Coordinates of C-alpha atoms in Angstrom, one line a residue:
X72 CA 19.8 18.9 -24.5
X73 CA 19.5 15.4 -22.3
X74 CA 16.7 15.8 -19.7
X75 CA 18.3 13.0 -17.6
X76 CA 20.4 10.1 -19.6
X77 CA 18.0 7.2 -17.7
X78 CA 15.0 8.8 -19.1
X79 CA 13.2 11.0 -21.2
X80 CA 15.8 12.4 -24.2
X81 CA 14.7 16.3 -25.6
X82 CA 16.0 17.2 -29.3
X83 CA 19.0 19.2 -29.2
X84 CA 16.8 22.8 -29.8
X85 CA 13.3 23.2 -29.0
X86 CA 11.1 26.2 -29.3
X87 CA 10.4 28.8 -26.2
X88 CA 7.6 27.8 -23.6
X89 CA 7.5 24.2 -25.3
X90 CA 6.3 22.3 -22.7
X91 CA 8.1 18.3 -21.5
X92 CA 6.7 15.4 -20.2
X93 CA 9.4 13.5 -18.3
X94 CA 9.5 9.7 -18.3
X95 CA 12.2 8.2 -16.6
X96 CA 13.0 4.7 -17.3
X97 CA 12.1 0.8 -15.7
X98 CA 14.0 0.8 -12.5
X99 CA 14.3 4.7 -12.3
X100 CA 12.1 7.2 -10.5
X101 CA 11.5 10.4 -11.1
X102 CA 12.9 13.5 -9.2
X103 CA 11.5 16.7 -10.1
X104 CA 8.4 18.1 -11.5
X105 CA 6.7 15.8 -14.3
X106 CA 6.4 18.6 -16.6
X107 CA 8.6 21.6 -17.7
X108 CA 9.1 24.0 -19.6
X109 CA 11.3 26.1 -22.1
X110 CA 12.3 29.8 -20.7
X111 CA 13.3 33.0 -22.3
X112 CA 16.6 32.0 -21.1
X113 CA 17.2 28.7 -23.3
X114 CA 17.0 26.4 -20.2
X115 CA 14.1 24.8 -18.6
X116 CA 12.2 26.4 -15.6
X117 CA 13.2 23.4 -13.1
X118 CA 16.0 20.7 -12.9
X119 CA 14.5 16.9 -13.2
X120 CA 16.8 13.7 -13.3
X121 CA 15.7 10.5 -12.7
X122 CA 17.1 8.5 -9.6
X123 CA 18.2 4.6 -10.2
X124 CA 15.8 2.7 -8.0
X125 CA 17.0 -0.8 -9.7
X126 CA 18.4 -1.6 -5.9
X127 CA 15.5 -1.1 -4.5
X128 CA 12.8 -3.4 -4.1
X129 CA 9.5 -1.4 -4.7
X130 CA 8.2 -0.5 -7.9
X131 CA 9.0 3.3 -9.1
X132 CA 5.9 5.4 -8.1
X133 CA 4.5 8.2 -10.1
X134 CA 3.9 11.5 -8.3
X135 CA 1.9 12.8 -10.9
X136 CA 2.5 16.8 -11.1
X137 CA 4.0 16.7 -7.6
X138 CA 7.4 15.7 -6.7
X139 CA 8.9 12.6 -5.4
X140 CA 12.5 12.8 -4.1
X141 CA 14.0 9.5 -3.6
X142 CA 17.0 8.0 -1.2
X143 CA 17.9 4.5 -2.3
X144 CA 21.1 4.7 -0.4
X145 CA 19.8 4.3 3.3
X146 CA 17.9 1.1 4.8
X147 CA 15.2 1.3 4.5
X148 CA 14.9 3.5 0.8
X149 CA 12.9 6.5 1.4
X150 CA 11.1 8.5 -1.0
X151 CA 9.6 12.2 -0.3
X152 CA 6.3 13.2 -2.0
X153 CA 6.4 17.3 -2.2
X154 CA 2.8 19.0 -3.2
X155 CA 3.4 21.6 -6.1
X156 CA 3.8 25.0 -4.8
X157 CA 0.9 26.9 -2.7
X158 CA -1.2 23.3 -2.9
X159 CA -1.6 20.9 -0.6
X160 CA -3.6 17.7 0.1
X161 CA -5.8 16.6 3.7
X162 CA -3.8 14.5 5.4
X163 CA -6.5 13.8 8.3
X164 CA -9.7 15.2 9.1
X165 CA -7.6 18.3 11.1
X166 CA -5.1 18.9 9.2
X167 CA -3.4 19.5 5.8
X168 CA 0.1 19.0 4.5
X169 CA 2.0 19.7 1.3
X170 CA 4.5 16.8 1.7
X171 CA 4.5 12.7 3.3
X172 CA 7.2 10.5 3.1
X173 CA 7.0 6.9 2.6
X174 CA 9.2 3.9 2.4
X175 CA 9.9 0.8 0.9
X176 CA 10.0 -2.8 2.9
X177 CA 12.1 -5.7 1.6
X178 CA 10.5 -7.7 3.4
X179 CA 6.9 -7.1 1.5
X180 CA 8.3 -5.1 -1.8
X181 CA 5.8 -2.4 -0.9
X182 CA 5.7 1.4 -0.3
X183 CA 4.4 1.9 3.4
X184 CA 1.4 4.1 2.0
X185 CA 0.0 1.2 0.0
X186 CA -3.3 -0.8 1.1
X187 CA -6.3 -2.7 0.2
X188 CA -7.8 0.2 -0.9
X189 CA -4.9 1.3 -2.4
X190 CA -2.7 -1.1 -4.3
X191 CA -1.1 0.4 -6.7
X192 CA 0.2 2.9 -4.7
X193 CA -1.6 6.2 -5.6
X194 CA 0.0 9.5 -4.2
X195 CA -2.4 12.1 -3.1
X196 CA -3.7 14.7 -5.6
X197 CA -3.1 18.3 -4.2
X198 CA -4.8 21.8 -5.0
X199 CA -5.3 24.8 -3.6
X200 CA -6.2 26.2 -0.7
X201 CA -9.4 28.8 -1.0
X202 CA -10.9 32.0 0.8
X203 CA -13.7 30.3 3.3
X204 CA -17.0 32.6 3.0
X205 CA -16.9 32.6 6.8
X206 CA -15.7 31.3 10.6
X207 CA -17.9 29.7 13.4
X208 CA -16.8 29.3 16.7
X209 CA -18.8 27.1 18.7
X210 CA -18.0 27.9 22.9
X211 CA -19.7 25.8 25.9
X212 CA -18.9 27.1 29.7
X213 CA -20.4 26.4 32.3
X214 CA -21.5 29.2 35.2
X215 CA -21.6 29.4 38.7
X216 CA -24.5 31.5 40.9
X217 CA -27.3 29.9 39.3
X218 CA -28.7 26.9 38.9
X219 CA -31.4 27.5 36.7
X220 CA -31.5 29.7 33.6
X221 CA -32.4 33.0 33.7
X222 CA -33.8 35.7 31.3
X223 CA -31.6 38.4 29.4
X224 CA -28.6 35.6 29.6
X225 CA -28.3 36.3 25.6
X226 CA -28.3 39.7 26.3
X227 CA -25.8 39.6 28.6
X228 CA -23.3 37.7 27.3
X229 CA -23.7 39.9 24.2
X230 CA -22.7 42.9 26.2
X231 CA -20.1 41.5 28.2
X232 CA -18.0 40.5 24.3
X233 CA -19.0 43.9 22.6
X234 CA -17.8 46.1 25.7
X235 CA -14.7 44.3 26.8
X236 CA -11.8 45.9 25.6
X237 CA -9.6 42.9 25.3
X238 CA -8.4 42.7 21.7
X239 CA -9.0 39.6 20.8
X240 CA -13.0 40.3 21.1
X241 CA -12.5 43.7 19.0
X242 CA -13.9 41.9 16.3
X243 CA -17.1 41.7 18.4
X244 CA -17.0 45.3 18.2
X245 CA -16.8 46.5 14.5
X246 CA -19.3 43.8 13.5
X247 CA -17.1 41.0 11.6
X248 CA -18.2 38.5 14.5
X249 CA -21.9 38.1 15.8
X250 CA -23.4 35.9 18.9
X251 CA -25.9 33.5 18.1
X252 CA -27.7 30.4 19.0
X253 CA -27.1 31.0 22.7
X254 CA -28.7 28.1 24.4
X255 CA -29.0 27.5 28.4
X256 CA -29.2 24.2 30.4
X257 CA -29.2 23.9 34.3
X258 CA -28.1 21.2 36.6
X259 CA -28.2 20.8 40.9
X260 CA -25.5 23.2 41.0
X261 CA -24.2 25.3 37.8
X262 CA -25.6 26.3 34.5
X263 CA -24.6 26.1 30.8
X264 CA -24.4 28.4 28.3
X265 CA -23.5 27.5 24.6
X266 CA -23.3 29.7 21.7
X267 CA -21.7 30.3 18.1
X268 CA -19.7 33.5 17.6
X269 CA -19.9 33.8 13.7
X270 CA -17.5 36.0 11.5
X271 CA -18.5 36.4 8.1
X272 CA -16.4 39.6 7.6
X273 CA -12.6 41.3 7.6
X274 CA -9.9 39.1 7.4
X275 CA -11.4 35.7 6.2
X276 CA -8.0 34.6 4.0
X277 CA -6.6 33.5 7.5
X278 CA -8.2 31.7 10.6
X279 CA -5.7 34.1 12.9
X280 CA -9.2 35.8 14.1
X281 CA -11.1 33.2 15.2
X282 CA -8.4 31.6 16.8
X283 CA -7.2 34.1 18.4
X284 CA -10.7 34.7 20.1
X285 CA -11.3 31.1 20.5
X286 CA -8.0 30.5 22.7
X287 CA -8.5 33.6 24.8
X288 CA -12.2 33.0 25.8
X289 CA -10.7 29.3 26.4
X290 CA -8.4 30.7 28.6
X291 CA -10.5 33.2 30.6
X292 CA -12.5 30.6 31.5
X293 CA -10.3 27.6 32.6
X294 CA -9.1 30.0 34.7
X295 CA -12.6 31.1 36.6
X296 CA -11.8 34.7 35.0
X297 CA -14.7 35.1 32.7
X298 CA -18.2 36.7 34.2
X299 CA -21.0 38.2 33.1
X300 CA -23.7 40.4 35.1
X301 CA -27.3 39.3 34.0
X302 CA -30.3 41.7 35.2
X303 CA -33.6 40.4 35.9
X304 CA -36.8 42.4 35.2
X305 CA -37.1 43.1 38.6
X306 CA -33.5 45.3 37.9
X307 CA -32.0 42.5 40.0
X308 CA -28.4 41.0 38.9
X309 CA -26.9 38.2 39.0
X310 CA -22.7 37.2 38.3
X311 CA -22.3 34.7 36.5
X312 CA -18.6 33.0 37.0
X313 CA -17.2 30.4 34.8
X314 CA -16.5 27.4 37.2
X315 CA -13.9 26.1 34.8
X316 CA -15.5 24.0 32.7
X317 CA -15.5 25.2 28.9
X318 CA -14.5 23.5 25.4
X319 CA -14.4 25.2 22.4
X320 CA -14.3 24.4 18.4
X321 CA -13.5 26.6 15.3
X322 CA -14.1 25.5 11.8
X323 CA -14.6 27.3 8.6
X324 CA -17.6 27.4 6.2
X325 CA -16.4 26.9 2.6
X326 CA -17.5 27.9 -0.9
X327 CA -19.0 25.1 -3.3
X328 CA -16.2 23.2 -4.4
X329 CA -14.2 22.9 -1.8
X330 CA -13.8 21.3 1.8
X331 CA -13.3 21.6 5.2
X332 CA -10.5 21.1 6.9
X333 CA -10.1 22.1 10.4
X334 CA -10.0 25.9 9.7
X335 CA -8.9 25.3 6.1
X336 CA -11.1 25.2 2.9
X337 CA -9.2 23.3 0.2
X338 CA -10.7 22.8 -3.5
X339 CA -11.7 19.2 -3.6
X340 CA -8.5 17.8 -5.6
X341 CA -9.2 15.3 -8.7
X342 CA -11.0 11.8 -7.8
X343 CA -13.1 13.9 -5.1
X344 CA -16.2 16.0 -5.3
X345 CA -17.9 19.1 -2.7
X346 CA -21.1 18.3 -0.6
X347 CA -22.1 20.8 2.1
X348 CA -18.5 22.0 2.2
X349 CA -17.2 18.8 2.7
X350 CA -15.1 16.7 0.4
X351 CA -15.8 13.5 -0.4
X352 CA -13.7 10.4 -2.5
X353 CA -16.1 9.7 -6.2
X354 CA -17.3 6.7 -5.2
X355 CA -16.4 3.3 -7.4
X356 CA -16.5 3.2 -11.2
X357 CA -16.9 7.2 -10.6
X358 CA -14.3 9.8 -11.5
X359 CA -13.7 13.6 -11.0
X360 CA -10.5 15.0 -13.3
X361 CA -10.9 18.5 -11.9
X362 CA -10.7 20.8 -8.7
X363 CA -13.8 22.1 -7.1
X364 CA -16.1 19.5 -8.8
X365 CA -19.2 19.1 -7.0
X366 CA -20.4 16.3 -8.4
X367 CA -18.7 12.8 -10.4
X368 CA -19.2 11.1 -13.1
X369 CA -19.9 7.8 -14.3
X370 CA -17.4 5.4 -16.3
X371 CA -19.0 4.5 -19.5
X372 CA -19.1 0.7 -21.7
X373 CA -19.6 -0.8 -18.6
X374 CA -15.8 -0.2 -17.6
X375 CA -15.3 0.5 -13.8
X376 CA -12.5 1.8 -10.9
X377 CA -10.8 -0.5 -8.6
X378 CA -10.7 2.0 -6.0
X379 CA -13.0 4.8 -4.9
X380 CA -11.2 8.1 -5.2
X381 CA -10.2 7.9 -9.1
X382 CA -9.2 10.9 -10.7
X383 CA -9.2 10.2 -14.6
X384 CA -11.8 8.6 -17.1
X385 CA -8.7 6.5 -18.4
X386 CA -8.7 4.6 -15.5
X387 CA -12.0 3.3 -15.9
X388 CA -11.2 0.1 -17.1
X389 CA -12.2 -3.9 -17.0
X390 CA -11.0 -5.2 -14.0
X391 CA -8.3 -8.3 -13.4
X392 CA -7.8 -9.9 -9.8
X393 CA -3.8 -10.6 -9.5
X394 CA -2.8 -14.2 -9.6
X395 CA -1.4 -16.3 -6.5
X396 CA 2.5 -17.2 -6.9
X397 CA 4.3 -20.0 -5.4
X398 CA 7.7 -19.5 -3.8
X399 CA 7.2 -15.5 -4.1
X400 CA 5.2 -12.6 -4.1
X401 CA 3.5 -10.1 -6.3
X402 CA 2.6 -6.3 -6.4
X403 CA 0.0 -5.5 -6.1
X404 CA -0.4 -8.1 -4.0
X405 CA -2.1 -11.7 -4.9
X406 CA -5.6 -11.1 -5.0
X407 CA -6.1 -7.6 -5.6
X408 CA -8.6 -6.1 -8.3
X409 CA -6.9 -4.0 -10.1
X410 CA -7.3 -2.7 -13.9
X411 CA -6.1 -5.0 -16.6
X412 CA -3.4 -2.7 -17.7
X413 CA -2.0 -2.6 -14.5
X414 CA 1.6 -3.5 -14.1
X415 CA 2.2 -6.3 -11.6
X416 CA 5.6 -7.7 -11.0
X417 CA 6.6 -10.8 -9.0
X418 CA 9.2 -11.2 -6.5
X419 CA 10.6 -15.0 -6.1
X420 CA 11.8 -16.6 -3.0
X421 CA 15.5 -16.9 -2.1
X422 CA 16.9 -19.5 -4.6
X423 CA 13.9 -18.7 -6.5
X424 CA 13.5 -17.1 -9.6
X425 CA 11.7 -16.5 -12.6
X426 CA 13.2 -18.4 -16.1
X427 CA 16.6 -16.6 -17.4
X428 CA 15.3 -13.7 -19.6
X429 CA 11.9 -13.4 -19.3
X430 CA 10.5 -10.4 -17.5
X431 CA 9.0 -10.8 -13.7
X432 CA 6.3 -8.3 -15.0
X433 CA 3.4 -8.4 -17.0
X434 CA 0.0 -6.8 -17.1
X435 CA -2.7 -7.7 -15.3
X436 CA -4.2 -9.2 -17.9
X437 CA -1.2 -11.5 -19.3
X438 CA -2.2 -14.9 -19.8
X439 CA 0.5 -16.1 -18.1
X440 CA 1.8 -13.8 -15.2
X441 CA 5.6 -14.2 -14.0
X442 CA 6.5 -18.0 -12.4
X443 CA 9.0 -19.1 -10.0
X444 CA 11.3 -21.7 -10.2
X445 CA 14.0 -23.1 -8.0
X446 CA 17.4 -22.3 -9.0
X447 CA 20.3 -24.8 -10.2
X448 CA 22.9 -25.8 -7.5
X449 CA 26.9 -25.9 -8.5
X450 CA 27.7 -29.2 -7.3
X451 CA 31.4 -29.4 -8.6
X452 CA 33.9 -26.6 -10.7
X453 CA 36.7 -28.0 -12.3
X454 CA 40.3 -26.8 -11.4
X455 CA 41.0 -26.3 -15.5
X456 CA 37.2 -24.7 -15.9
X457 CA 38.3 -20.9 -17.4
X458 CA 34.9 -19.3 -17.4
X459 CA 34.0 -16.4 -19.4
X460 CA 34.2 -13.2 -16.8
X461 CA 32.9 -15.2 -14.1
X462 CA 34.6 -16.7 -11.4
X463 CA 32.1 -19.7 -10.2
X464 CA 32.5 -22.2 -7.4
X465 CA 31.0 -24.8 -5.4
X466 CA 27.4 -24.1 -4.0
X467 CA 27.1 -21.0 -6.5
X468 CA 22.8 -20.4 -7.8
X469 CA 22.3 -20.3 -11.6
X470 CA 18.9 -19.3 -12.4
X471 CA 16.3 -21.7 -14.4
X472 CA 17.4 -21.7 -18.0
X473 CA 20.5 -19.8 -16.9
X474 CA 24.0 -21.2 -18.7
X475 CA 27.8 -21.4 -17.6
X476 CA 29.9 -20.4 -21.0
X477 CA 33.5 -21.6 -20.2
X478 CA 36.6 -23.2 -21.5
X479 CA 38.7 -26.0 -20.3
X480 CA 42.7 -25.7 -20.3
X481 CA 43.9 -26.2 -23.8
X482 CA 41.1 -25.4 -25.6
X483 CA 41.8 -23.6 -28.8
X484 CA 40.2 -20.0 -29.0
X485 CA 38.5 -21.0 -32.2
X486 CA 36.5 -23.9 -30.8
X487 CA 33.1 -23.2 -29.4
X488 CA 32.7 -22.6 -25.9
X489 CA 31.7 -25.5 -23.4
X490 CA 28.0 -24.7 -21.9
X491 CA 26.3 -26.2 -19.0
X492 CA 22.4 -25.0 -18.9
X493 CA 19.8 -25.4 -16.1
X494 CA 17.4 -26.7 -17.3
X495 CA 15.7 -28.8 -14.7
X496 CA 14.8 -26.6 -11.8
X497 CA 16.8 -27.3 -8.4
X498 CA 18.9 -29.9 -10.3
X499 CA 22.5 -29.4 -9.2
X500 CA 25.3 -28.8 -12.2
X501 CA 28.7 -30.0 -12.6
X502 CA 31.0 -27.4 -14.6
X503 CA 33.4 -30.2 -16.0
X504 CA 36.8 -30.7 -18.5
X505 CA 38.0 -34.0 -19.8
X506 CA 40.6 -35.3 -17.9
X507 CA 43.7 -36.8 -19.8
X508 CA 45.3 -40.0 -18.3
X509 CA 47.7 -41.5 -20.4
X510 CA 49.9 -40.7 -22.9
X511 CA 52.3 -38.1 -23.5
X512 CA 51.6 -34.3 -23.6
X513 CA 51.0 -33.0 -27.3
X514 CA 53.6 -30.2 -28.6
X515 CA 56.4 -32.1 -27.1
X516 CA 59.4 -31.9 -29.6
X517 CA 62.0 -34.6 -29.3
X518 CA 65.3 -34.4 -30.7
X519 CA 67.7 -37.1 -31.6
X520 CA 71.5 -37.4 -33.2
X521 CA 71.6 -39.9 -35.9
X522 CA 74.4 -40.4 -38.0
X523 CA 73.0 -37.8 -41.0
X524 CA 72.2 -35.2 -38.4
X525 CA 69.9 -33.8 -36.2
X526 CA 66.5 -35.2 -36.4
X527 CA 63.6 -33.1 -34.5
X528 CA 60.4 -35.9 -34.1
X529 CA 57.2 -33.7 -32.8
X530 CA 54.8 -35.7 -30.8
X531 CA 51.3 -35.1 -33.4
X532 CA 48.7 -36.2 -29.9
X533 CA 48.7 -38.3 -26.9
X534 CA 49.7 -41.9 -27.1
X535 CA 46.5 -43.5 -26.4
X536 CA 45.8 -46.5 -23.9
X537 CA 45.3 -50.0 -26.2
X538 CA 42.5 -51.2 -25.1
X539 CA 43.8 -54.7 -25.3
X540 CA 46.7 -56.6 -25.9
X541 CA 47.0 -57.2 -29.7
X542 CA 49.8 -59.4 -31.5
X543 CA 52.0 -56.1 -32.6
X544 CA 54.1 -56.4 -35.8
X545 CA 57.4 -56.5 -35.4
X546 CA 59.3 -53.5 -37.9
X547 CA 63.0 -53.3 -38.3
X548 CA 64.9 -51.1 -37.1
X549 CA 65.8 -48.3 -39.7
X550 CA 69.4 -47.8 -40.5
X551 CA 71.6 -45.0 -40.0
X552 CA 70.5 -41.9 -41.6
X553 CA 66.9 -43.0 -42.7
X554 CA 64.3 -40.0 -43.0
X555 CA 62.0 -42.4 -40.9
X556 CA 64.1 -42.8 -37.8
X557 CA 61.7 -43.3 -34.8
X558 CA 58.7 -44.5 -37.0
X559 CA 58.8 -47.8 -34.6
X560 CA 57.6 -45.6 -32.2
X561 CA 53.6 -47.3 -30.7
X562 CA 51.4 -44.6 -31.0
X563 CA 52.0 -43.3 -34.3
X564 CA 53.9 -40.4 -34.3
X565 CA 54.8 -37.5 -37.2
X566 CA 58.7 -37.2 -38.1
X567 CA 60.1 -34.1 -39.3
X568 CA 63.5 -34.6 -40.6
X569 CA 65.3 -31.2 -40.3
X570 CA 69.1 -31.7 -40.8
X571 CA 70.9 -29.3 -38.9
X572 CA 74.5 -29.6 -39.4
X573 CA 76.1 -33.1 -41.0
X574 CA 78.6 -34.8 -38.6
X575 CA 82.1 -35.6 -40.1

């Protein structure tokens, strides 16, 4: 069966849980997942085709095992990168996200997620989202009715959260969360109080706990609702009353290998490694081709990475800096180290172009990367000019070692065609056909009565100017009947005596 006809082509049987890696041809982007595979059921476990991007003026992307699902038919063309299932990637340092659309500008022939630091237009790697081994919340508020600390606040505080019976400090209760690192500061006319509610058991596969506590005790005390009774040892008390002031922050403490990300813990993807439950990019001519590596490694044969973040060895390679291009543009753009076996392709000027068949991409590394010249100009089409499937006219672009193939009126099909070639850049063209002047037009059949019969004389080519007056021999005039009647004619002429009928 055909994966897709603009790309990768499968034999007509293949064996069960075989396994395809779909390529989709220059000028067409993938649509589906990269690989697939062969069910019980004879048909592969998800549809792939491969979208025509040749309108478009970015260069395909590859989404590695994600998906990119493109749009080429809106302004600007939009592409959709989709995470594989249950994965996703950090999309800032607060949040996570299993999809990001990009587009393409004309105007700079470049995806809207490329940079500096990425030129070549890498998606982002996504894995999986892991268990964190606990929660912290860390609370400030600050209290009215003192204005100094006083002793047994911890205490306090701790008995107000484990005897209140809303829910959302039950956890308070049965001993997932704990209170620690309470800390008290004074000024002129309130005190502080901030402190870290841990919980480091029950339902740690979801942040819903912490959360939920975090938002209520936020709430409580915006709204001057949340006391606590401290007692002195001289069995005085004293009420404490939030004034209003509070902030709050949750996060999650993840397991070696993976990162932080607001409440999430995601496995450090490919290209990054884990430090103190944090993920980090491998830094240049570094790499990481796992999740949950805690640690990179180094390119070897003094190859190296032209971006931090790299996620296989085989992109440790000698680096190439891109070439400056007059009358165009390149991408990656002019100037950007990149690896030598990096594809850059060059994008000429209006009336620009690169020479007729030759590519406008190369490696990195090409000795010559694409050039561009000015195109031809039609300066003049002539009104008998029969061109070959092409209708051209006045003020028409032909491209620098571009041709016109064409015929003129009257031209036999068996003579070669006429062929006008740019081949001086910005020169302008004329598409031309002999003209004819004088003379008489050739297949002309005259025919005369003579006294034998009907005599058919067919003109053999145009009479031809003389180019000067000559003394012209004189010839008689044939007689009556004579196979050669009209041979007086100037010019020369071919006679074809055909007798038709004989007069009486």
């Amino acid at each position: 069966m055909y994966v897709d006809k603009n790309g990768t082509r499968l034999p007509e049987m293949v064996l069960y849980q075989t396994k395809a890696r779909v390529l989709c041809n220059r000028g067409y982007q993938r649509e589906g997942a990269e690989v697939i595979t062969c069910q019980a059921n004879g048909k592969f476990n998800a549809p792939v085709k491969c979208v025509d991007l040749t309108k478009v003026t970015c260069l395909p992307l590859d989404p590695g095992y994600g998906v990119l699902i493109c749009n080429a038919t809106v302004s600007p063309a939009t592409c959709t990168y989709l995470c594989p299932q249950h994965q996703f990637y950090k999309a800032s340092n607060t949040t996570v996200a299993s999809n990001k659309t990009i587009t393409c500008s004309d105007s700079t022939a470049k995806w809207s997620h490329m940079s500096e630091s990425n030129p070549t237009g890498e998606l982002p790697n996504c894995s999986p989202v892991v268990t964190p081994t606990s929660y912290q919340l860390t609370v400030t508020i600050a209290f009215s009715g003192a204005t100094s600390c006083i002793d047994g606040t911890t205490a306090a505080l701790r008995t107000t959260l484990n005897s209140s019976n809303n829910p959302a400090f039950a956890c308070m209760k049965n001993s997932d969360c704990t209170l620690s690192n309470v800390k008290c500061s004074s000024s002129t006319n309130h005190i502080t109080l901030a402190f870290l509610i841990n919980q480091t058991s029950g339902n740690l596969s979801s942040s819903a706990t912490i959360n939920t506590f975090m938002d209520t005790i936020v709430s409580l005390a915006a709204n001057k609702s949340f006391t606590i009774s401290v007692s002195s040892a001289k069995r005085t008390s004293t009420t404490l009353s939030a004034n209003g002031e509070v902030s709050a922050d949750a996060s999650a403490v993840c397991p070696s290998g993976s990162g932080m990300v607001d409440t999430t813990c995601l496995k450090c993807p490919p290209g990054q490694y884990s430090e103190n439950g944090v993920c980090y990019l491998c830094p240049k001519d570094t790499y990481s081709d796992t999740n949950g590596a805690t640690n990179c490694t180094s390119c070897t044969g003094g190859n190296k990475t032209f971006t931090t973040g790299t996620d296989s060895a085989s992109k440790c390679t000698v680096l190439c800096t891109v070439k400056t291009v007059e009358n165009g543009k390149r991408v990656p753009t002019s100037g950007s180290v990149i690896g030598v076996d990096v594809q850059v392709t060059t994008y000429c000027s209006t009336n620009y172009s690169v020479p007729f068949g030759k590519p406008d991409f190369t490696t990195c590394s090409a000795s010559e990367q694409a050039t561009c010249y000015q195109k031809c100009t039609i300066k003049k089409v002539h009104d008998k000019v029969q061109a070959d499937g092409v209708a051209y006219k006045v003020g028409d672009r032909l491209e620098f070692m571009n041709y016109v193939s064409y015929r003129c009126t009257g031209d036999k099909a068996t003579e070669p065609m006429r062929n006008v070639k740019c081949l001086i850049a910005g020169e302008e063209i004329k598409i031309t056909c002999p003209e004819i002047k004088y003379g008489l037009i050739i297949g002309v059949t005259i025919a005369c009565i003579t006294g034998a019969g009907i005599m058919f004389v067919a003109i053999k080519q145009a009479l031809k100017p003389k180019p000067m007056k000559a003394p012209i021999k004189e010839e008689k005039e044939p007689s009556e009947g004579s196979t050669s009647f009209f041979g007086y004619i100037k010019g020369q002429v071919e006679t074809i005596p055909r007798k038709v009928s004989t007069i009486m």
